[in-house]
Tab-separated table of C-alpha atoms in Angstrom:
chain	number	residue	atom	x	y	z
C	17	UNK	CA	-0.017	-0.099	0.026
C	18	UNK	CA	1.340	3.480	-0.975
C	19	UNK	CA	1.572	6.204	1.559
C	20	UNK	CA	0.237	9.391	0.815
C	21	UNK	CA	2.388	12.169	2.137
C	22	UNK	CA	0.288	15.204	1.393
C	23	UNK	CA	-3.374	15.346	1.364
C	24	UNK	CA	-4.971	16.988	-1.697
C	25	UNK	CA	-8.471	18.092	-2.262
C	26	UNK	CA	-8.894	16.150	-5.489
C	27	UNK	CA	-7.268	14.454	-8.371
C	28	UNK	CA	-7.435	15.221	-12.129
C	29	UNK	CA	-9.535	13.353	-14.648
C	30	UNK	CA	-8.559	14.062	-18.104
C	31	UNK	CA	-10.950	14.466	-21.067
C	32	UNK	CA	-9.203	11.415	-23.104
C	33	UNK	CA	-10.256	9.183	-20.437
C	34	UNK	CA	-13.918	9.515	-21.781
C	35	UNK	CA	-12.863	7.395	-25.017
C	36	UNK	CA	-11.512	4.604	-22.964
C	37	UNK	CA	-14.610	4.674	-20.631
C	38	UNK	CA	-16.796	3.930	-23.667
C	39	UNK	CA	-15.186	0.555	-23.918
C	40	UNK	CA	-16.384	-0.329	-20.442
C	41	UNK	CA	-19.924	-1.122	-19.062
C	42	UNK	CA	-21.521	1.035	-16.405
C	43	UNK	CA	-20.762	-1.375	-13.775
C	44	UNK	CA	-17.113	-1.520	-14.739
C	45	UNK	CA	-16.987	2.148	-14.741
C	46	UNK	CA	-18.324	2.178	-11.311
C	47	UNK	CA	-15.646	-0.435	-10.198
C	48	UNK	CA	-12.941	1.690	-11.817
C	49	UNK	CA	-13.960	5.000	-10.101
C	50	UNK	CA	-14.206	3.230	-6.672
C	51	UNK	CA	-10.715	1.953	-7.311
C	52	UNK	CA	-9.172	5.279	-8.355
C	53	UNK	CA	-10.866	7.066	-5.279
C	54	UNK	CA	-9.457	4.459	-2.886
C	55	UNK	CA	-6.170	4.610	-4.459
C	56	UNK	CA	-5.832	8.363	-4.549
C	57	UNK	CA	-7.249	8.934	-0.975
C	58	UNK	CA	-5.730	5.938	0.859
C	59	UNK	CA	-3.005	4.411	-1.379
C	60	UNK	CA	-4.885	1.129	-1.561
C	61	UNK	CA	-4.931	-0.936	-4.750
C	62	UNK	CA	-8.303	-2.730	-5.133
C	63	UNK	CA	-8.456	-5.946	-6.925
C	64	UNK	CA	-9.409	-5.594	-10.483
C	65	UNK	CA	-9.717	-7.787	-13.823
C	66	UNK	CA	-9.880	-7.487	-17.491
C	67	UNK	CA	-10.293	-4.090	-19.022
C	68	UNK	CA	-11.062	-2.406	-15.712
C	69	UNK	CA	-7.517	-3.361	-14.384
C	70	UNK	CA	-5.807	-2.251	-17.717
C	71	UNK	CA	-7.591	1.264	-17.488
C	72	UNK	CA	-6.750	1.468	-13.745
C	73	UNK	CA	-3.116	0.911	-14.337
C	74	UNK	CA	-2.946	3.503	-17.043
C	75	UNK	CA	-4.886	6.255	-14.987
C	76	UNK	CA	-2.859	5.246	-11.982
C	77	UNK	CA	0.541	6.228	-13.833
C	78	UNK	CA	-1.188	9.673	-14.402
C	79	UNK	CA	-2.178	9.807	-10.751
C	80	UNK	CA	1.332	8.987	-9.500
C	81	UNK	CA	2.918	11.615	-11.845
C	82	UNK	CA	0.529	14.368	-10.746
C	83	UNK	CA	1.008	13.395	-6.996
C	84	UNK	CA	4.958	13.590	-7.551
C	85	UNK	CA	4.445	17.023	-8.952
C	86	UNK	CA	2.245	18.102	-6.102
C	87	UNK	CA	4.612	16.899	-3.552
C	88	UNK	CA	7.502	18.511	-5.232
C	89	UNK	CA	5.756	21.750	-5.372
C	90	UNK	CA	4.761	21.430	-1.773
C	91	UNK	CA	8.454	20.742	-0.807
C	92	UNK	CA	9.501	23.714	-2.841
C	93	UNK	CA	6.856	26.028	-1.220
C	94	UNK	CA	8.071	24.794	2.240
C	95	UNK	CA	11.784	25.432	1.190
C	96	UNK	CA	10.900	29.048	-0.094
C	97	UNK	CA	8.925	29.896	3.187
C	98	UNK	CA	12.105	28.919	5.128
C	99	UNK	CA	14.295	30.942	2.858
C	100	UNK	CA	11.837	33.891	3.336
C	101	UNK	CA	10.821	34.243	-0.398
C	102	UNK	CA	9.477	32.522	-3.677
C	103	UNK	CA	11.548	31.639	-6.616
C	104	UNK	CA	11.778	33.654	-9.584
C	105	UNK	CA	9.220	33.083	-12.425
C	106	UNK	CA	9.962	30.165	-14.793
C	107	UNK	CA	11.747	31.070	-17.935
C	108	UNK	CA	10.197	30.544	-21.440
C	109	UNK	CA	12.235	27.385	-21.906
C	110	UNK	CA	11.042	25.870	-18.569
C	111	UNK	CA	7.346	26.558	-19.451
C	112	UNK	CA	7.891	25.032	-22.964
C	113	UNK	CA	9.248	21.970	-21.460
C	114	UNK	CA	6.347	21.619	-19.095
C	115	UNK	CA	3.963	21.946	-22.048
C	116	UNK	CA	5.811	19.361	-23.868
C	117	UNK	CA	5.473	16.959	-21.063
C	118	UNK	CA	1.725	17.572	-20.866
C	119	UNK	CA	1.521	17.086	-24.729
C	120	UNK	CA	3.432	13.712	-24.400
C	121	UNK	CA	1.144	12.319	-21.648
C	122	UNK	CA	-1.921	13.214	-23.781
C	123	UNK	CA	-0.605	11.578	-26.977
C	124	UNK	CA	0.388	8.459	-24.958
C	125	UNK	CA	-3.152	8.086	-23.567
C	126	UNK	CA	-4.404	7.644	-27.190
C	127	UNK	CA	-2.163	4.647	-27.558
C	128	UNK	CA	-3.503	2.973	-24.456
C	129	UNK	CA	-5.708	0.559	-26.430
C	130	UNK	CA	-3.801	0.193	-29.569
C	131	UNK	CA	-2.935	-3.481	-30.531
C	132	UNK	CA	0.758	-4.338	-29.419
C	133	UNK	CA	3.137	-4.484	-32.231
C	134	UNK	CA	5.497	-7.396	-32.916
C	135	UNK	CA	8.864	-7.202	-31.113
C	136	UNK	CA	11.678	-6.188	-33.354
C	137	UNK	CA	15.205	-4.726	-33.046
C	138	UNK	CA	14.144	-1.163	-32.915
C	139	UNK	CA	14.599	0.589	-29.443
C	140	UNK	CA	11.767	1.535	-27.231
C	141	UNK	CA	12.662	5.260	-27.704
C	142	UNK	CA	12.705	4.935	-31.414
C	143	UNK	CA	9.259	3.025	-31.340
C	144	UNK	CA	7.700	5.631	-29.067
C	145	UNK	CA	8.920	8.400	-31.410
C	146	UNK	CA	7.315	6.736	-34.391
C	147	UNK	CA	4.095	6.207	-32.651
C	148	UNK	CA	4.096	9.812	-31.565
C	149	UNK	CA	4.466	10.905	-35.070
C	150	UNK	CA	1.513	8.690	-36.142
C	151	UNK	CA	-0.656	10.151	-33.405
C	152	UNK	CA	0.009	13.666	-34.402
C	153	UNK	CA	-0.777	12.893	-38.029
C	154	UNK	CA	-4.096	11.233	-36.777
C	155	UNK	CA	-4.925	14.233	-34.594
C	156	UNK	CA	-4.221	16.680	-37.477
C	157	UNK	CA	-6.680	14.560	-39.805
C	158	UNK	CA	-9.368	14.584	-37.149
C	159	UNK	CA	-9.032	18.301	-36.788
C	160	UNK	CA	-9.334	18.728	-40.631
C	161	UNK	CA	-12.547	16.691	-40.686
C	162	UNK	CA	-15.414	17.876	-42.602
C	163	UNK	CA	-17.768	20.295	-40.670
C	164	UNK	CA	-21.299	18.981	-39.871
C	165	UNK	CA	-24.499	20.628	-41.038
C	166	UNK	CA	-27.850	20.364	-39.301
C	167	UNK	CA	-30.774	18.669	-40.943
C	168	UNK	CA	-34.201	17.431	-39.966
C	169	UNK	CA	-37.263	19.330	-38.659
C	170	UNK	CA	-35.717	19.940	-35.345
C	171	UNK	CA	-32.192	20.693	-36.766
C	172	UNK	CA	-30.603	18.139	-34.485
C	173	UNK	CA	-29.219	15.564	-37.237
C	174	UNK	CA	-25.511	16.299	-37.917
C	175	UNK	CA	-24.318	15.190	-41.210
C	176	UNK	CA	-21.327	16.283	-43.436
C	177	UNK	CA	-21.984	16.992	-46.897
C	178	UNK	CA	-20.209	13.977	-47.963
C	179	UNK	CA	-22.540	11.834	-45.718
C	180	UNK	CA	-25.464	13.369	-46.832
C	181	UNK	CA	-24.766	12.808	-50.542
C	182	UNK	CA	-24.027	9.189	-49.670
C	183	UNK	CA	-27.539	8.756	-48.020
C	184	UNK	CA	-29.127	10.294	-51.257
C	185	UNK	CA	-27.103	7.896	-53.511
C	186	UNK	CA	-27.860	4.837	-51.520
C	187	UNK	CA	-31.540	5.326	-50.605
C	188	UNK	CA	-32.815	8.018	-53.011
C	189	UNK	CA	-33.591	11.529	-52.065
C	190	UNK	CA	-37.098	10.873	-50.756
C	191	UNK	CA	-36.085	7.762	-48.568
C	192	UNK	CA	-32.971	9.551	-47.231
C	193	UNK	CA	-35.096	12.488	-46.069
C	194	UNK	CA	-37.602	10.044	-44.592
C	195	UNK	CA	-34.703	8.465	-42.388
C	196	UNK	CA	-33.339	12.021	-41.389
C	197	UNK	CA	-36.693	13.027	-40.325
C	198	UNK	CA	-37.359	9.919	-38.404
C	199	UNK	CA	-34.042	10.334	-36.491
C	200	UNK	CA	-34.660	14.073	-35.780
C	201	UNK	CA	-38.189	13.240	-34.242
C	202	UNK	CA	-36.565	10.461	-32.154
C	203	UNK	CA	-33.783	12.497	-30.823
C	204	UNK	CA	-36.211	15.331	-30.076
C	205	UNK	CA	-38.784	13.092	-28.316
C	206	UNK	CA	-36.298	10.725	-26.402
C	207	UNK	CA	-33.346	12.960	-25.984
C	208	UNK	CA	-31.133	10.109	-27.516
C	209	UNK	CA	-27.463	10.855	-28.274
C	210	UNK	CA	-25.345	9.106	-30.943
C	211	UNK	CA	-21.658	9.229	-31.865
C	212	UNK	CA	-22.469	9.292	-35.637
C	213	UNK	CA	-25.929	10.174	-37.059
C	214	UNK	CA	-24.870	8.690	-40.378
C	215	UNK	CA	-24.083	5.407	-38.964
C	216	UNK	CA	-27.221	5.406	-37.001
C	217	UNK	CA	-29.205	5.888	-40.173
C	218	UNK	CA	-27.398	2.982	-41.955
C	219	UNK	CA	-28.079	0.845	-38.944
C	220	UNK	CA	-31.696	1.634	-39.009
C	221	UNK	CA	-32.045	0.873	-42.763
C	222	UNK	CA	-30.318	-2.542	-42.292
C	223	UNK	CA	-32.704	-3.310	-39.605
C	224	UNK	CA	-35.749	-2.218	-41.730
C	225	UNK	CA	-34.444	-4.677	-44.561
C	226	UNK	CA	-33.933	-7.468	-42.455
C	227	UNK	CA	-37.431	-7.076	-41.079
C	228	UNK	CA	-38.956	-6.907	-44.406
C	229	UNK	CA	-36.964	-10.018	-45.595
C	230	UNK	CA	-38.351	-11.948	-42.700
C	231	UNK	CA	-42.014	-10.979	-43.580
C	232	UNK	CA	-41.324	-11.970	-47.153
C	233	UNK	CA	-39.850	-15.423	-46.533
C	234	UNK	CA	-42.373	-18.193	-46.653
C	235	UNK	CA	-42.671	-20.469	-43.450
C	236	UNK	CA	-40.458	-23.357	-43.233
C	237	UNK	CA	-42.059	-26.831	-43.740
C	238	UNK	CA	-40.983	-29.898	-41.609
C	239	UNK	CA	-41.176	-33.588	-42.261
C	240	UNK	CA	-41.312	-35.458	-45.550
C	241	UNK	CA	-44.008	-35.814	-48.431
C	242	UNK	CA	-44.917	-38.883	-46.561
C	243	UNK	CA	-45.581	-37.292	-43.475
C	244	UNK	CA	-46.988	-33.945	-44.323
C	245	UNK	CA	-50.689	-34.842	-44.544
C	246	UNK	CA	-53.569	-34.550	-42.105
C	247	UNK	CA	-54.402	-37.628	-40.029
C	248	UNK	CA	-58.147	-37.034	-40.274
C	249	UNK	CA	-57.880	-37.730	-44.171
C	250	UNK	CA	-57.461	-41.262	-43.392
C	251	UNK	CA	-60.454	-43.430	-42.708
C	252	UNK	CA	-59.146	-46.902	-41.916
C	253	UNK	CA	-62.795	-48.450	-41.423
C	254	UNK	CA	-63.530	-47.336	-44.978
C	255	UNK	CA	-60.183	-48.756	-46.163
C	256	UNK	CA	-60.991	-52.017	-44.724
C	257	UNK	CA	-64.632	-52.142	-46.075
C	258	UNK	CA	-63.326	-51.624	-49.536
C	259	UNK	CA	-60.607	-54.318	-49.084
C	260	UNK	CA	-63.552	-56.907	-48.071
C	261	UNK	CA	-65.899	-55.924	-50.824
C	262	UNK	CA	-63.088	-56.288	-53.407
C	263	UNK	CA	-62.296	-59.548	-52.122
C	264	UNK	CA	-65.760	-60.936	-52.202
C	265	UNK	CA	-66.193	-60.097	-55.934
C	266	UNK	CA	-63.479	-62.667	-56.617
C	267	UNK	CA	-65.248	-65.295	-54.648
C	268	UNK	CA	-67.716	-67.422	-56.657
């Protein structure tokens, strides 16, 4: 168990954690938050498993770094108090180095759930440098993404021009607008939230097609041509009577 030297009023939760939380269930998020509070307030590490344990280990590293910075700042303040003054303002170089440290932490968080690469002869520092370059490119690509336009009666369906054009090409203008209005009304009445309205419309259309195909399919028949008949069609008494009559005709 880790001893907590200086008592803080709270700890930092970064926005990038939200992307990782989406991979957990509500129950798992509750377990994660309880473990974070326990670790930050008492230093106790609760027993966790699976994705919750992975997420905790990642966030724990940030908590440890922030706690070290906090304790370092507390120690500096104590030393400054003993010497009767505060240190000079940080230089531009020092401030730039701190910003670079924060940026590296943010970029590493995006690599948290990436699939591990096969081991090779490249050093860890070189591999991290290459990953950081890829993350910067991906971040720049996301920032340059197409802006979204508002559609629907309530103006709450967000689609880019490219997404809107794809819906028109796929379903035709009338059907595409019908799906947009359907989604707009549903969001307005239910308060529903979706990460991608374009993907939601495609998913709804697929479900509609599956439902239509199920209705159009004929019911499956079981058995064989020898067993698919109604039992009440057989009159065994009549069959026996006919057999006796036929036999009597041949008797002289």
